[in-house]
Amino acid sequence: MKNAEFGGGGAFVRQANRFTAKISADPGAEFPAEPGRYRLFVSYACPWAHRTLIVRRLLGLEEAIPVGVVDPIRDERGWRFPEPDPVTGASFLSELYLATDPSFDGRYTVPCVWDTATGRLVTNDFPEITTTFETAFAAWHAPGAPDLYPQALRGEIDELNALVYATVNNGVYKAGFAKEQGAYEDAARALFATLDRLEERLSDRRFLFGDDLTEADVRLYPTLARFDAVYYSHFKCNVRRLVDHPNLWRYARELHAIPAFGETTDLDQIKRHYYVTQRNVNPTGVVPIGPEIDWNLR
Ligand SMILES: N[C@@H](CCC(=O)N[C@@H](CS)C(=O)NCC(=O)O)C(=O)O
């Protein structure tokens, strides 16, 4: 993170997303949805990118939207490709940001979407990427793909997502990056208050909106998947572990059993990324060997 991302009281305030063009179902749009035209860039370590991999897989968009994956360990040059990206030729993600806007001076973040037709980044606006896959790319969804963002539930899904984003998805970062006690405590308390609410909510339903998966589950899961292995210790989110919440833990394992969730979860890359890359939090870069977690449903 950059110094500009700290507000009063040492609180972490995430940078705004710079590239926010929209891919549209309208063939006349500047960026029309087309199979094979766009390339999604991700890290398996990153929770915001993880969402996009889950949705891409759940909707069967693997061929329509090819993906490029960066190495989980990042240095001051930003995300690096293990081999130059075969489509763009880039060795670092920064090349794609600077090719789009030579004056870009923010962090070069994943997930982002590259347009092979115009040779520029369309978006790094992570909240929009999954909903774009759900709506603009509907024509290429696999037969029987779930409707993750049903029209009738959008208001409620958006409302729950806003709370989960502020206190859980980004809440763990606010706790972990806080530079002062008060900012840390505020974030950590808000996080566990929301986890308590979600624990209660899941007492009588399988997923956050009942029996059907939605965008809300896709957004909560990446944080839960990283919780005990990383956020509990590295980000000091240690009031309780995920496994201490019976309903949330049952829910997380049920999601993990779905290939789109489980097969996009790479705890080795996740741990190496956080503990090695975030030297502001873990100066030695030593990666803990635990915890032992059995994700299998019993
Ligand atoms: N685009 C958002 C969220 C995406 C994001 O933060 N991705 C992280 C990985 S989880 C990243 O790419 N960070 C690059 C960096 O900090 O240099 C942001 O700018 O904060």
GROMACS .gro file of C-alpha atoms and ligand atoms in nm:
model
  318
    1MET     CA    1   0.000   0.000   0.000
    2LYS     CA    2   0.107   0.360  -0.047
    3ASN     CA    3   0.140   0.632   0.217
    4ALA     CA    4  -0.154   0.806   0.050
    5GLU     CA    5  -0.365   0.509   0.161
    6PHE     CA    6  -0.351   0.600   0.529
    7GLY     CA    7  -0.608   0.831   0.681
    8GLY     CA    8  -0.643   0.977   1.028
    9GLY     CA    9  -0.555   0.756   1.325
   10GLY     CA   10  -0.332   0.528   1.115
   11ALA     CA   11  -0.632   0.375   0.938
   12PHE     CA   12  -0.588   0.200   0.601
   13VAL     CA   13  -0.802   0.360   0.326
   14ARG     CA   14  -0.782   0.159   0.004
   15GLN     CA   15  -0.698   0.344  -0.322
   16ALA     CA   16  -0.980   0.401  -0.572
   17ASN     CA   17  -0.986   0.180  -0.880
   18ARG     CA   18  -0.857   0.378  -1.179
   19PHE     CA   19  -0.978   0.184  -1.479
   20THR     CA   20  -1.351   0.155  -1.469
   21ALA     CA   21  -1.470   0.114  -1.828
   22LYS     CA   22  -1.753  -0.135  -1.863
   23ILE     CA   23  -1.779  -0.434  -2.090
   24SER     CA   24  -2.132  -0.442  -2.223
   25ALA     CA   25  -2.371  -0.694  -2.377
   26ASP     CA   26  -2.447  -0.426  -2.639
   27PRO     CA   27  -2.251  -0.514  -2.957
   28GLY     CA   28  -2.225  -0.142  -3.042
   29ALA     CA   29  -2.057  -0.053  -2.711
   30GLU     CA   30  -1.695   0.061  -2.687
   31PHE     CA   31  -1.611  -0.266  -2.509
   32PRO     CA   32  -1.867  -0.523  -2.626
   33ALA     CA   33  -1.872  -0.867  -2.466
   34GLU     CA   34  -1.712  -1.112  -2.708
   35PRO     CA   35  -1.566  -1.455  -2.640
   36GLY     CA   36  -1.185  -1.462  -2.647
   37ARG     CA   37  -1.144  -1.086  -2.674
   38TYR     CA   38  -1.065  -1.006  -2.309
   39ARG     CA   39  -0.793  -1.148  -2.086
   40LEU     CA   40  -0.837  -1.165  -1.711
   41PHE     CA   41  -0.524  -1.122  -1.497
   42VAL     CA   42  -0.523  -1.272  -1.149
   43SER     CA   43  -0.316  -1.394  -0.861
   44TYR     CA   44  -0.439  -1.704  -0.679
   45ALA     CA   45  -0.332  -1.531  -0.360
   46CYS     CA   46  -0.552  -1.228  -0.398
   47PRO     CA   47  -0.903  -1.245  -0.252
   48TRP     CA   48  -1.045  -0.992  -0.501
   49ALA     CA   49  -0.903  -1.192  -0.791
   50HIS     CA   50  -1.021  -1.517  -0.633
   51ARG     CA   51  -1.381  -1.400  -0.674
   52THR     CA   52  -1.335  -1.359  -1.047
   53LEU     CA   53  -1.188  -1.709  -1.083
   54ILE     CA   54  -1.482  -1.858  -0.891
   55VAL     CA   55  -1.742  -1.682  -1.105
   56ARG     CA   56  -1.561  -1.761  -1.430
   57ARG     CA   57  -1.561  -2.128  -1.337
   58LEU     CA   58  -1.916  -2.141  -1.197
   59LEU     CA   59  -2.051  -1.985  -1.515
   60GLY     CA   60  -1.838  -2.194  -1.751
   61LEU     CA   61  -1.662  -1.889  -1.898
   62GLU     CA   62  -1.315  -2.046  -1.907
   63GLU     CA   63  -1.293  -2.043  -2.286
   64ALA     CA   64  -1.472  -1.714  -2.338
   65ILE     CA   65  -1.245  -1.535  -2.089
   66PRO     CA   66  -0.886  -1.666  -2.089
   67VAL     CA   67  -0.677  -1.595  -1.783
   68GLY     CA   68  -0.316  -1.496  -1.708
   69VAL     CA   69  -0.173  -1.574  -1.364
   70VAL     CA   70   0.102  -1.382  -1.186
   71ASP     CA   71   0.356  -1.522  -0.941
   72PRO     CA   72   0.227  -1.502  -0.581
   73ILE     CA   73   0.536  -1.324  -0.454
   74ARG     CA   74   0.565  -0.958  -0.537
   75ASP     CA   75   0.852  -0.714  -0.489
   76GLU     CA   76   0.874  -0.338  -0.537
   77ARG     CA   77   0.827  -0.383  -0.911
   78GLY     CA   78   0.479  -0.522  -0.853
   79TRP     CA   79   0.326  -0.846  -0.981
   80ARG     CA   80   0.551  -1.050  -1.209
   81PHE     CA   81   0.462  -1.325  -1.456
   82PRO     CA   82   0.653  -1.652  -1.402
   83GLU     CA   83   0.704  -1.655  -1.783
   84PRO     CA   84   0.627  -1.357  -2.010
   85ASP     CA   85   0.254  -1.353  -2.069
   86PRO     CA   86   0.198  -1.539  -2.399
   87VAL     CA   87  -0.070  -1.300  -2.522
   88THR     CA   88   0.058  -0.956  -2.421
   89GLY     CA   89   0.429  -1.040  -2.390
   90ALA     CA   90   0.438  -0.862  -2.052
   91SER     CA   91   0.685  -0.971  -1.784
   92PHE     CA   92   0.530  -0.746  -1.518
   93LEU     CA   93   0.170  -0.641  -1.472
   94SER     CA   94   0.292  -0.280  -1.454
   95GLU     CA   95   0.362  -0.293  -1.829
   96LEU     CA   96  -0.008  -0.334  -1.898
   97TYR     CA   97  -0.104  -0.048  -1.667
   98LEU     CA   98   0.158   0.184  -1.816
   99ALA     CA   99   0.069   0.087  -2.174
  100THR     CA  100  -0.285   0.198  -2.094
  101ASP     CA  101  -0.191   0.513  -1.903
  102PRO     CA  102   0.177   0.614  -1.894
  103SER     CA  103   0.103   0.853  -1.607
  104PHE     CA  104  -0.052   0.583  -1.384
  105ASP     CA  105   0.102   0.613  -1.038
  106GLY     CA  106  -0.115   0.386  -0.824
  107ARG     CA  107  -0.056   0.022  -0.731
  108TYR     CA  108  -0.069  -0.224  -1.020
  109THR     CA  109  -0.347  -0.447  -0.895
  110VAL     CA  110  -0.512  -0.774  -0.980
  111PRO     CA  111  -0.774  -0.855  -1.085
  112CYS     CA  112  -0.777  -0.657  -1.407
  113VAL     CA  113  -0.914  -0.715  -1.754
  114TRP     CA  114  -0.716  -0.647  -2.072
  115ASP     CA  115  -0.873  -0.589  -2.412
  116THR     CA  116  -0.672  -0.768  -2.681
  117ALA     CA  117  -0.853  -0.572  -2.957
  118THR     CA  118  -0.745  -0.226  -2.841
  119GLY     CA  119  -0.438  -0.329  -2.638
  120ARG     CA  120  -0.544  -0.160  -2.316
  121LEU     CA  121  -0.677  -0.234  -1.971
  122VAL     CA  122  -1.051  -0.201  -1.956
  123THR     CA  123  -1.102  -0.236  -1.584
  124ASN     CA  124  -0.937  -0.307  -1.251
  125ASP     CA  125  -1.263  -0.230  -1.076
  126PHE     CA  126  -1.296  -0.558  -0.889
  127PRO     CA  127  -1.655  -0.519  -0.762
  128GLU     CA  128  -1.770  -0.479  -1.122
  129ILE     CA  129  -1.574  -0.763  -1.279
  130THR     CA  130  -1.782  -1.046  -1.136
  131THR     CA  131  -2.114  -0.878  -1.203
  132THR     CA  132  -2.000  -0.808  -1.561
  133PHE     CA  133  -1.930  -1.180  -1.607
  134GLU     CA  134  -2.276  -1.251  -1.468
  135THR     CA  135  -2.462  -1.001  -1.685
  136ALA     CA  136  -2.274  -0.890  -2.000
  137PHE     CA  137  -2.143  -1.243  -2.071
  138ALA     CA  138  -2.476  -1.420  -2.015
  139ALA     CA  139  -2.482  -1.540  -2.376
  140TRP     CA  140  -2.172  -1.755  -2.308
  141HIS     CA  141  -2.274  -1.903  -1.972
  142ALA     CA  142  -2.272  -2.283  -1.968
  143PRO     CA  143  -2.613  -2.451  -1.986
  144GLY     CA  144  -2.750  -2.481  -1.633
  145ALA     CA  145  -2.509  -2.221  -1.491
  146PRO     CA  146  -2.642  -2.060  -1.172
  147ASP     CA  147  -2.796  -1.715  -1.176
  148LEU     CA  148  -2.561  -1.558  -0.921
  149TYR     CA  149  -2.715  -1.214  -0.940
  150PRO     CA  150  -3.091  -1.263  -0.978
  151GLN     CA  151  -3.274  -0.945  -1.064
  152ALA     CA  152  -3.519  -0.978  -0.773
  153LEU     CA  153  -3.242  -1.011  -0.512
  154ARG     CA  154  -2.995  -0.752  -0.640
  155GLY     CA  155  -3.088  -0.487  -0.383
  156GLU     CA  156  -3.048  -0.727  -0.091
  157ILE     CA  157  -2.732  -0.884  -0.231
  158ASP     CA  158  -2.576  -0.541  -0.283
  159GLU     CA  159  -2.667  -0.442   0.072
  160LEU     CA  160  -2.513  -0.751   0.229
  161ASN     CA  161  -2.208  -0.720   0.002
  162ALA     CA  162  -2.152  -0.362   0.118
  163LEU     CA  163  -2.142  -0.473   0.483
  164VAL     CA  164  -1.923  -0.775   0.404
  165TYR     CA  165  -1.685  -0.561   0.199
  166ALA     CA  166  -1.643  -0.288   0.461
  167THR     CA  167  -1.610  -0.510   0.766
  168VAL     CA  168  -1.493  -0.851   0.641
  169ASN     CA  169  -1.325  -0.850   0.295
  170ASN     CA  170  -1.157  -0.515   0.349
  171GLY     CA  171  -1.201  -0.531   0.727
  172VAL     CA  172  -0.920  -0.785   0.763
  173TYR     CA  173  -0.688  -0.551   0.568
  174LYS     CA  174  -0.795  -0.255   0.782
  175ALA     CA  175  -0.708  -0.456   1.093
  176GLY     CA  176  -0.382  -0.589   0.951
  177PHE     CA  177  -0.250  -0.266   0.802
  178ALA     CA  178  -0.361  -0.032   1.084
  179LYS     CA  179  -0.071   0.169   1.221
  180GLU     CA  180  -0.236   0.264   1.548
  181GLN     CA  181  -0.411   0.066   1.820
  182GLY     CA  182  -0.747   0.239   1.786
  183ALA     CA  183  -0.773   0.188   1.410
  184TYR     CA  184  -0.684  -0.179   1.453
  185GLU     CA  185  -0.934  -0.236   1.732
  186ASP     CA  186  -1.216  -0.062   1.545
  187ALA     CA  187  -1.159  -0.280   1.239
  188ALA     CA  188  -1.115  -0.604   1.434
  189ARG     CA  189  -1.428  -0.547   1.643
  190ALA     CA  190  -1.638  -0.459   1.337
  191LEU     CA  191  -1.508  -0.772   1.163
  192PHE     CA  192  -1.607  -1.007   1.444
  193ALA     CA  193  -1.943  -0.833   1.489
  194THR     CA  194  -2.025  -0.908   1.125
  195LEU     CA  195  -1.898  -1.265   1.153
  196ASP     CA  196  -2.138  -1.308   1.448
  197ARG     CA  197  -2.425  -1.179   1.234
  198LEU     CA  198  -2.333  -1.410   0.949
  199GLU     CA  199  -2.300  -1.704   1.189
  200GLU     CA  200  -2.656  -1.635   1.302
  201ARG     CA  201  -2.782  -1.585   0.947
  202LEU     CA  202  -2.642  -1.922   0.842
  203SER     CA  203  -2.814  -2.105   1.130
  204ASP     CA  204  -3.120  -2.179   0.916
  205ARG     CA  205  -2.995  -2.163   0.559
  206ARG     CA  206  -2.741  -2.333   0.345
  207PHE     CA  207  -2.604  -2.028   0.166
  208LEU     CA  208  -2.640  -1.657   0.243
  209PHE     CA  209  -2.959  -1.629   0.035
  210GLY     CA  210  -3.098  -1.979   0.094
  211ASP     CA  211  -3.048  -2.285  -0.120
  212ASP     CA  212  -2.906  -2.107  -0.423
  213LEU     CA  213  -2.555  -1.971  -0.457
  214THR     CA  214  -2.528  -1.598  -0.521
  215GLU     CA  215  -2.267  -1.329  -0.572
  216ALA     CA  216  -2.280  -1.274  -0.194
  217ASP     CA  217  -2.134  -1.623  -0.132
  218VAL     CA  218  -1.869  -1.567  -0.397
  219ARG     CA  219  -1.757  -1.251  -0.217
  220LEU     CA  220  -1.755  -1.388   0.135
  221TYR     CA  221  -1.576  -1.715   0.059
  222PRO     CA  222  -1.227  -1.584  -0.038
  223THR     CA  223  -1.194  -1.412   0.300
  224LEU     CA  224  -1.311  -1.721   0.490
  225ALA     CA  225  -1.074  -1.942   0.290
  226ARG     CA  226  -0.778  -1.726   0.403
  227PHE     CA  227  -0.897  -1.663   0.756
  228ASP     CA  228  -0.732  -1.923   0.977
  229ALA     CA  229  -0.423  -1.965   0.762
  230VAL     CA  230  -0.344  -1.595   0.725
  231TYR     CA  231  -0.574  -1.332   0.869
  232TYR     CA  232  -0.597  -1.485   1.218
  233SER     CA  233  -0.224  -1.450   1.276
  234HIS     CA  234  -0.076  -1.222   1.008
  235PHE     CA  235  -0.354  -0.958   1.034
  236LYS     CA  236  -0.421  -1.011   1.410
  237CYS     CA  237  -0.784  -1.112   1.350
  238ASN     CA  238  -0.760  -1.351   1.641
  239VAL     CA  239  -1.072  -1.318   1.853
  240ARG     CA  240  -1.195  -1.646   1.707
  241ARG     CA  241  -1.090  -1.872   1.424
  242LEU     CA  242  -1.320  -1.959   1.137
  243VAL     CA  243  -1.339  -2.316   1.269
  244ASP     CA  244  -1.478  -2.179   1.598
  245HIS     CA  245  -1.794  -2.063   1.415
  246PRO     CA  246  -1.991  -2.384   1.356
  247ASN     CA  247  -2.227  -2.246   1.090
  248LEU     CA  248  -1.970  -2.039   0.903
  249TRP     CA  249  -1.726  -2.329   0.908
  250ARG     CA  250  -1.988  -2.573   0.779
  251TYR     CA  251  -2.078  -2.318   0.511
  252ALA     CA  252  -1.717  -2.253   0.410
  253ARG     CA  253  -1.651  -2.627   0.375
  254GLU     CA  254  -1.967  -2.674   0.170
  255LEU     CA  255  -1.850  -2.403  -0.068
  256HIS     CA  256  -1.499  -2.548  -0.075
  257ALA     CA  257  -1.648  -2.881  -0.189
  258ILE     CA  258  -1.778  -2.710  -0.505
  259PRO     CA  259  -1.495  -2.729  -0.764
  260ALA     CA  260  -1.529  -2.363  -0.864
  261PHE     CA  261  -1.444  -2.271  -0.505
  262GLY     CA  262  -1.216  -2.552  -0.386
  263GLU     CA  263  -1.010  -2.585  -0.704
  264THR     CA  264  -0.943  -2.212  -0.719
  265THR     CA  265  -0.823  -2.210  -0.356
  266ASP     CA  266  -0.444  -2.244  -0.336
  267LEU     CA  267  -0.345  -2.209   0.029
  268ASP     CA  268   0.023  -2.253  -0.045
  269GLN     CA  269   0.027  -1.953  -0.282
  270ILE     CA  270  -0.197  -1.761  -0.042
  271LYS     CA  271   0.034  -1.812   0.256
  272ARG     CA  272   0.351  -1.740   0.061
  273HIS     CA  273   0.200  -1.424  -0.082
  274TYR     CA  274   0.092  -1.265   0.244
  275TYR     CA  275   0.380  -1.369   0.467
  276VAL     CA  276   0.657  -1.309   0.214
  277THR     CA  277   0.527  -1.006   0.024
  278GLN     CA  278   0.381  -0.799   0.306
  279ARG     CA  279   0.705  -0.716   0.486
  280ASN     CA  280   0.537  -0.417   0.650
  281VAL     CA  281   0.343  -0.674   0.853
  282ASN     CA  282   0.594  -0.962   0.859
  283PRO     CA  283   0.948  -0.818   0.823
  284THR     CA  284   1.128  -1.155   0.824
  285GLY     CA  285   0.920  -1.307   0.545
  286VAL     CA  286   0.912  -1.635   0.737
  287VAL     CA  287   0.602  -1.842   0.646
  288PRO     CA  288   0.440  -2.036   0.932
  289ILE     CA  289   0.403  -2.410   0.883
  290GLY     CA  290   0.049  -2.433   1.020
  291PRO     CA  291  -0.230  -2.438   1.091
  292GLU     CA  292  -0.350  -2.787   1.005
  293ILE     CA  293  -0.701  -2.747   0.870
  294ASP     CA  294  -0.919  -3.026   0.736
  295TRP     CA  295  -1.141  -2.866   0.473
  296ASN     CA  296  -1.320  -3.191   0.394
  297LEU     CA  297  -1.682  -3.217   0.491
  298ARG     CA  298  -1.740  -3.484   0.749
  299LIG     N1  299  -0.804  -0.276  -0.698
  299LIG     C1  300  -0.815  -0.278  -0.558
  299LIG     C2  301  -0.821  -0.416  -0.499
  299LIG     C3  302  -0.732  -0.519  -0.560
  299LIG     C4  303  -0.607  -0.537  -0.481
  299LIG     O1  304  -0.581  -0.469  -0.381
  299LIG     N2  305  -0.528  -0.632  -0.523
  299LIG     C5  306  -0.402  -0.655  -0.456
  299LIG     C6  307  -0.378  -0.801  -0.433
  299LIG     S1  308  -0.489  -0.871  -0.317
  299LIG     C7  309  -0.293  -0.605  -0.546
  299LIG     O2  310  -0.294  -0.633  -0.665
  299LIG     N3  311  -0.197  -0.533  -0.490
  299LIG     C8  312  -0.085  -0.483  -0.565
  299LIG     C9  313   0.002  -0.392  -0.481
  299LIG     O3  314  -0.035  -0.364  -0.366
  299LIG     O4  315   0.105  -0.350  -0.532
  299LIG    C10  316  -0.711  -0.190  -0.494
  299LIG     O5  317  -0.655  -0.115  -0.567
  299LIG     O6  318  -0.693  -0.187  -0.375
   0.00000   0.00000   0.00000
